[in-house]
Short mmCIF file of C-alpha atoms and ligand atoms in Angstrom, two decimals:
data_model
loop_
_atom_site.label_atom_id
_atom_site.label_comp_id
_atom_site.label_asym_id
_atom_site.label_seq_id
_atom_site.Cartn_x
_atom_site.Cartn_y
_atom_site.Cartn_z
CA MET L 16 123.42 105.30 131.97
CA VAL L 17 124.01 108.00 129.45
CA ILE L 18 120.18 108.20 127.77
CA SER L 19 120.21 109.36 124.31
CA VAL L 20 117.46 111.95 122.17
CA ASP L 21 117.07 111.31 118.62
CA ARG L 22 117.63 115.18 116.98
CA TYR L 23 115.57 116.56 114.84
CA GLY L 24 115.27 120.32 113.21
CA VAL L 25 114.56 122.94 110.57
CA MET L 26 116.76 124.75 108.60
CA GLY L 27 115.97 128.21 106.82
CA TYR L 28 116.82 131.56 106.65
CA PRO L 29 115.55 133.63 108.06
CA VAL L 30 113.60 130.68 110.41
CA SER L 31 113.09 132.61 113.75
CA HIS L 32 109.60 133.29 112.51
CA SER L 33 108.79 129.09 112.45
CA ARG L 34 106.56 127.48 114.59
CA SER L 35 107.94 123.53 113.88
CA PRO L 36 110.06 123.29 116.95
CA VAL L 37 106.33 123.81 119.07
CA ILE L 38 104.29 121.87 116.38
CA HIS L 39 107.49 118.76 116.81
CA ARG L 40 107.29 119.53 120.54
CA LEU L 41 103.25 119.03 121.55
CA PHE L 42 103.85 115.70 118.42
CA ALA L 43 106.68 114.11 120.79
CA LEU L 44 104.70 114.31 123.88
CA GLN L 45 100.97 113.65 122.99
CA THR L 46 103.36 110.46 120.94
CA ALA L 47 105.60 109.64 124.09
CA GLN L 48 108.49 110.13 121.84
CA ASN L 49 112.26 110.89 122.93
CA MET L 50 113.38 113.15 120.44
CA GLN L 51 114.43 117.13 120.31
CA TYR L 52 113.58 119.18 118.31
CA GLU L 53 115.90 122.96 117.18
CA LEU L 54 115.66 126.05 115.09
CA LEU L 55 118.85 125.93 112.50
CA GLN L 56 119.45 129.32 110.97
CA VAL L 57 121.39 128.35 107.95
CA PRO L 58 122.58 131.16 104.58
CA PRO L 59 122.21 129.72 101.42
CA GLU L 60 126.18 129.25 100.86
CA LYS L 61 125.94 126.87 104.71
CA LEU L 62 123.44 124.73 103.41
CA GLU L 63 124.90 121.70 102.32
CA SER L 64 127.79 122.05 105.55
CA ALA L 65 125.10 122.38 107.49
CA VAL L 66 122.95 119.23 106.19
CA ARG L 67 125.70 117.26 106.39
CA GLN L 68 127.34 118.04 109.85
CA PHE L 69 123.60 117.46 111.55
CA GLN L 70 123.80 114.35 109.88
CA ARG L 71 127.46 114.05 110.82
CA THR L 72 126.52 114.51 114.90
CA GLY L 73 123.20 111.97 114.87
CA GLY L 74 120.99 114.39 113.32
CA LYS L 75 117.45 112.52 112.47
CA GLY L 76 115.44 113.94 109.81
CA LEU L 77 115.24 117.92 108.98
CA ASN L 78 112.20 119.93 107.87
CA VAL L 79 113.70 122.61 105.19
CA THR L 80 111.81 126.03 104.59
CA VAL L 81 112.68 129.04 103.22
CA PRO L 82 114.30 129.77 100.82
CA HIS L 83 116.60 126.07 100.55
CA LYS L 84 113.27 123.53 99.33
CA SER L 85 114.97 123.38 96.11
CA GLU L 86 118.71 123.26 96.65
CA VAL L 87 117.96 120.84 99.23
CA ALA L 88 116.99 118.32 96.70
CA ARG L 89 120.25 117.72 95.01
CA LEU L 90 121.68 116.47 98.19
CA ALA L 91 119.32 113.66 98.56
CA ASP L 92 120.34 110.16 97.41
CA THR L 93 116.85 108.96 97.20
CA LEU L 94 113.87 111.24 95.88
CA SER L 95 109.60 110.43 96.35
CA ASP L 96 108.26 110.66 93.96
CA ARG L 97 106.24 113.71 95.30
CA ALA L 98 109.54 115.51 95.93
CA ARG L 99 110.66 114.23 92.11
CA SER L 100 108.10 115.49 90.56
CA ALA L 101 107.92 118.86 92.68
CA GLY L 102 111.88 119.51 92.14
CA ALA L 103 111.71 120.81 95.91
CA VAL L 104 112.27 118.40 99.60
CA ASN L 105 110.43 120.10 102.85
CA THR L 106 112.00 116.41 104.76
CA LEU L 107 115.05 114.84 104.62
CA VAL L 108 115.83 111.21 106.11
CA PHE L 109 118.90 110.88 107.20
CA ASP L 110 119.63 106.12 107.52
CA ASN L 111 123.02 106.09 108.34
CA ASP L 112 125.14 107.82 105.63
CA ALA L 113 121.94 107.75 103.03
CA ILE L 114 119.75 110.92 102.81
CA PHE L 115 115.95 110.63 101.92
CA GLY L 116 113.82 113.70 99.96
CA ASP L 117 110.67 114.27 100.38
CA ASN L 118 107.51 116.88 100.48
CA THR L 119 105.11 116.46 102.34
CA ASP L 120 103.61 120.26 101.69
CA GLY L 121 101.47 119.58 98.92
CA VAL L 122 99.02 116.44 101.51
CA GLY L 123 99.81 119.21 103.80
CA LEU L 124 97.72 121.77 102.47
CA MET L 125 95.33 119.48 100.45
CA ARG L 126 94.08 118.58 104.07
CA ASP L 127 93.72 121.47 105.42
CA LEU L 128 92.05 122.99 102.12
CA GLN L 129 89.80 119.63 101.98
CA GLN L 130 89.07 117.90 104.99
CA ASN L 131 89.45 120.79 107.66
CA LEU L 132 88.03 123.69 105.57
CA GLY L 133 85.70 121.66 103.59
CA ILE L 134 86.83 123.10 100.39
CA GLN L 135 85.96 121.49 96.95
CA LEU L 136 88.71 122.02 94.44
CA GLU L 137 87.09 120.08 91.70
CA GLY L 138 85.59 122.42 88.29
CA ILE L 139 86.94 125.26 90.33
CA ASN L 140 89.53 128.58 89.25
CA ILE L 141 92.67 128.17 91.24
CA LEU L 142 94.91 131.18 91.11
CA ILE L 143 98.35 130.94 93.23
CA LEU L 144 100.48 133.83 93.76
CA GLY L 145 104.17 132.68 94.05
CA ALA L 146 106.21 130.56 92.14
CA GLY L 147 109.43 129.59 94.32
CA GLY L 148 109.34 125.82 96.87
CA ALA L 149 106.23 126.16 98.27
CA THR L 150 103.70 126.28 95.00
CA ARG L 151 106.63 123.13 93.24
CA GLY L 152 104.99 121.75 96.10
CA ILE L 153 101.88 122.22 96.07
CA VAL L 154 100.87 122.29 92.18
CA GLN L 155 100.32 118.98 91.48
CA PRO L 156 98.01 117.43 94.19
CA LEU L 157 95.89 120.73 93.63
CA LEU L 158 96.09 119.65 89.72
CA ALA L 159 94.58 115.77 90.85
CA ALA L 160 91.93 117.45 92.55
CA ASN L 161 90.45 118.11 89.21
CA PRO L 162 90.39 122.07 89.07
CA ALA L 163 88.59 123.51 85.70
CA SER L 164 92.42 125.72 86.00
CA LEU L 165 95.33 126.67 87.50
CA THR L 166 96.94 129.79 87.20
CA ILE L 167 100.56 130.93 88.78
CA ALA L 168 100.81 134.75 89.06
CA ASN L 169 104.54 135.53 90.00
CA ARG L 170 106.71 138.89 90.60
CA THR L 171 109.22 137.00 87.90
CA LEU L 172 107.55 135.66 84.58
CA SER L 173 110.21 133.11 83.80
CA ARG L 174 110.17 131.39 87.08
CA ALA L 175 105.95 130.85 86.58
CA LYS L 176 106.27 129.78 82.89
CA GLY L 177 108.81 126.64 84.09
CA LEU L 178 106.31 125.24 86.87
CA ALA L 179 103.89 126.22 84.04
CA ASP L 180 105.62 123.89 81.36
CA HIS L 181 107.14 121.60 84.03
CA PHE L 182 103.32 120.68 85.63
CA GLY L 183 101.65 121.46 82.15
CA ALA L 184 101.18 116.82 81.84
CA TYR L 185 99.26 117.04 85.15
CA GLY L 186 96.52 119.62 84.50
CA PRO L 187 95.51 122.82 82.98
CA VAL L 188 98.46 125.17 84.29
CA THR L 189 98.87 128.53 83.20
CA ALA L 190 101.07 131.82 84.24
CA CYS L 191 100.96 135.60 84.28
CA ARG L 192 102.20 138.51 86.15
CA PHE L 193 100.79 139.97 89.33
CA GLU L 194 99.50 143.15 86.98
CA ASP L 195 98.33 140.90 84.34
CA ASP L 196 94.27 141.61 83.87
CA LEU L 197 92.25 138.69 85.26
CA SER L 198 89.42 139.75 85.56
CA LYS L 199 87.88 137.43 82.89
CA THR L 200 88.43 134.51 85.23
CA GLU L 201 86.01 133.98 88.14
CA PHE L 202 88.73 132.55 90.68
CA GLN L 203 86.67 130.39 93.64
CA LEU L 204 90.40 129.98 95.61
CA ILE L 205 93.47 132.05 95.57
CA ILE L 206 96.60 130.53 97.31
CA ASN L 207 99.48 133.18 97.83
CA ALA L 208 102.28 131.15 98.17
CA THR L 209 104.98 134.24 98.33
CA SER L 210 107.23 134.84 101.02
CA ALA L 211 107.00 138.91 100.97
CA GLY L 212 104.84 138.52 103.76
CA LEU L 213 107.63 136.77 106.22
CA LYS L 214 109.75 140.51 104.59
CA GLY L 215 106.71 142.87 105.57
CA GLU L 216 106.52 143.50 101.70
CA MET L 217 102.76 143.84 99.58
CA PRO L 218 103.50 142.85 96.17
CA PRO L 219 100.77 144.28 93.87
CA TYR L 220 98.10 141.39 94.16
CA PRO L 221 95.83 141.59 91.39
CA GLU L 222 92.62 142.47 93.26
CA GLU L 223 89.81 142.54 90.52
CA ALA L 224 91.08 138.39 91.42
CA ILE L 225 88.08 138.31 93.91
CA THR L 226 84.54 138.58 93.90
CA ALA L 227 81.87 137.70 97.31
CA SER L 228 82.27 134.03 96.00
CA THR L 229 86.53 133.79 96.52
CA GLN L 230 88.16 132.02 99.46
CA CYS L 231 91.68 132.86 99.83
CA TYR L 232 94.44 130.93 101.75
CA ASP L 233 97.26 132.40 102.62
CA LEU L 234 100.53 129.06 103.22
CA SER L 235 101.89 132.43 105.38
CA TYR L 236 100.58 132.73 109.43
CA GLY L 237 101.52 135.15 112.10
CA LEU L 238 100.05 135.94 115.88
CA ASN L 239 98.15 138.66 113.71
CA PRO L 240 96.39 138.70 110.19
CA THR L 241 99.49 138.76 107.85
CA PRO L 242 99.39 141.34 104.92
CA PHE L 243 97.76 139.12 102.32
CA SER L 244 95.05 137.92 104.42
CA GLN L 245 94.17 142.03 105.38
CA TRP L 246 94.00 141.91 101.92
CA ALA L 247 91.97 139.47 100.96
CA ALA L 248 89.41 140.66 103.71
CA THR L 249 89.71 144.19 102.81
CA HIS L 250 88.31 143.55 99.18
CA GLY L 251 85.76 141.24 100.23
CA ALA L 252 86.59 137.81 100.14
CA ALA L 253 84.14 135.31 101.44
CA ARG L 254 87.06 133.93 103.17
CA SER L 255 90.49 134.76 104.37
CA VAL L 256 92.17 132.09 106.24
CA MET L 257 96.05 131.77 107.33
CA GLY L 258 98.27 128.26 106.71
CA TRP L 259 98.23 127.03 110.33
CA GLY L 260 96.70 124.34 109.27
CA MET L 261 98.37 123.15 106.06
CA LEU L 262 101.65 124.11 109.00
CA VAL L 263 100.36 121.47 111.72
CA GLU L 264 98.68 119.11 108.47
CA GLN L 265 102.60 118.37 106.91
CA ALA L 266 104.43 118.20 109.64
CA ALA L 267 102.41 116.07 110.94
CA GLU L 268 103.30 113.79 107.68
CA SER L 269 106.63 114.74 108.52
CA PHE L 270 106.83 113.72 111.90
CA ASN L 271 105.22 110.18 110.73
CA LEU L 272 107.96 109.59 108.07
CA TRP L 273 110.84 109.98 111.23
CA ARG L 274 108.73 108.28 113.95
CA GLY L 275 106.26 105.93 112.46
CA THR L 276 103.35 107.36 113.95
CA ARG L 277 100.49 109.87 113.19
CA PRO L 278 99.58 112.35 115.68
CA ASP L 279 95.91 114.03 115.89
CA THR L 280 96.36 117.17 113.99
CA ALA L 281 93.20 118.71 115.46
CA ALA L 282 94.27 118.63 119.02
CA VAL L 283 97.47 120.48 118.32
CA LEU L 284 96.08 122.95 115.68
CA LYS L 285 93.96 124.31 118.41
CA GLN L 286 96.61 124.31 121.07
CA LEU L 287 98.77 125.88 118.71
CA ILE L 288 96.52 128.86 117.67
CA ILE L 289 95.11 129.27 121.51
CA THR L 290 98.96 129.53 122.27
CA ALA L 291 100.50 131.85 119.18
P1 LIG U 312 110.63 131.02 97.99
O1 LIG U 312 110.90 129.63 97.47
O2 LIG U 312 111.11 131.88 98.26
O3 LIG U 312 109.75 131.88 96.71
C1 LIG U 312 109.10 132.84 97.60
C2 LIG U 312 108.77 133.17 96.50
O4 LIG U 312 108.14 134.66 96.70
C3 LIG U 312 108.99 133.62 94.76
O5 LIG U 312 107.74 133.17 94.53
C4 LIG U 312 109.36 135.07 95.06
O6 LIG U 312 108.83 135.92 93.51
C5 LIG U 312 108.71 135.75 95.93
N1 LIG U 312 108.71 136.82 96.63
C6 LIG U 312 109.28 137.17 97.60
N2 LIG U 312 109.21 138.22 98.17
C7 LIG U 312 107.95 139.10 96.64
C8 LIG U 312 108.13 140.49 96.68
N3 LIG U 312 108.29 142.04 97.35
N4 LIG U 312 107.19 140.66 95.93
C9 LIG U 312 106.31 139.23 95.23
N5 LIG U 312 106.86 138.32 94.93
C10 LIG U 312 108.00 138.27 96.33
O7 LIG U 312 110.25 130.75 98.94
P2 LIG U 312 108.40 129.12 99.95
O8 LIG U 312 109.76 128.44 100.09
O9 LIG U 312 107.77 128.77 98.58
O10 LIG U 312 107.15 129.77 100.39
C11 LIG U 312 106.92 130.84 100.44
C12 LIG U 312 105.77 131.66 101.78
O11 LIG U 312 105.24 129.97 101.75
C13 LIG U 312 106.84 131.56 102.91
O12 LIG U 312 105.78 132.59 103.69
C14 LIG U 312 106.45 130.07 103.58
O13 LIG U 312 107.00 130.53 104.55
C15 LIG U 312 105.22 129.61 103.57
N6 LIG U 312 105.05 128.30 103.42
C16 LIG U 312 104.29 128.00 104.26
C17 LIG U 312 104.00 126.47 104.34
C18 LIG U 312 103.03 126.04 105.76
O14 LIG U 312 102.76 125.05 106.00
N7 LIG U 312 101.91 127.06 105.94
C19 LIG U 312 104.30 125.45 103.75
C20 LIG U 312 105.43 126.03 103.22
C21 LIG U 312 105.56 127.27 102.74
P3 LIG U 312 110.01 135.90 92.66
O15 LIG U 312 110.11 134.33 91.81
O16 LIG U 312 109.66 136.74 91.80
O17 LIG U 312 111.56 136.10 93.52
#
């Protein structure tokens, strides 16, 4: 008798740093699901053929990470509201020939900030560094929490401006460069959503934006403190947190879409950090 195992995976470039396979294996064990989860390194020019081949060969779903999140939205037959408004997809669900695209980054970040870390977002000034696919997924949920302001700073100003225009209908959002003078606003929360740390690069982040009451959150995560979290601690931030919690929370939302069951994230987060 052949026992078939449902296949899932994460596509990115690079992707070797991803902890998603470990997280989904822990979720599968915890909820007794018969599935496997693979790490798939796919360069941008091969994205479409790799997704279609994974689907053709019986794949049930994919996570999609840097730098494919915007491009992969094009391949979905239908998109969730949150993926459509973000213009970025991090989860694909394959149902026979159809592809459904969703974005679980926003809900993952919000769960970590509000429930796990107890950060109050209403009425605060938020600075996001970076304007790529991850930022696209988190701006609208952050604006829905009614901050006083949300500023997007990016190396390429036109990209930050594009997002500020796109999300302007949802709340007070503006765009700038890292080098612009940000000393007039007191930021209670700074979120690093650049991929610079992945490449070991250190952009000219605006030091004047940090005060002793600023909480700093890096979407990137690592075995050791990331360059951004080190920078934040060095410049006197009240708290400097890496994105392990968001990673586990967004994964739980994807897992629920695929398997119809929600794992216990606290247990997996603890296990992941202990074994990291
Ligand atoms: P992306 O779409 O490729 O965007 C990359 C962003 O980083 C762009 O804004 C880019 O600026 C900026 N950037 C890259 N290198 C830079 C450098 N040397 N100096 C300054 N800016 C630089 O990537 P993404 O999908 O948004 O992902 C961003 C990061 O978030 C990644 O590290 C990813 O692993 C992490 N992430 C974590 C989670 C989690 O669950 N914890 C979830 C999603 C993403 P330009 O526009 O100027 O090129």
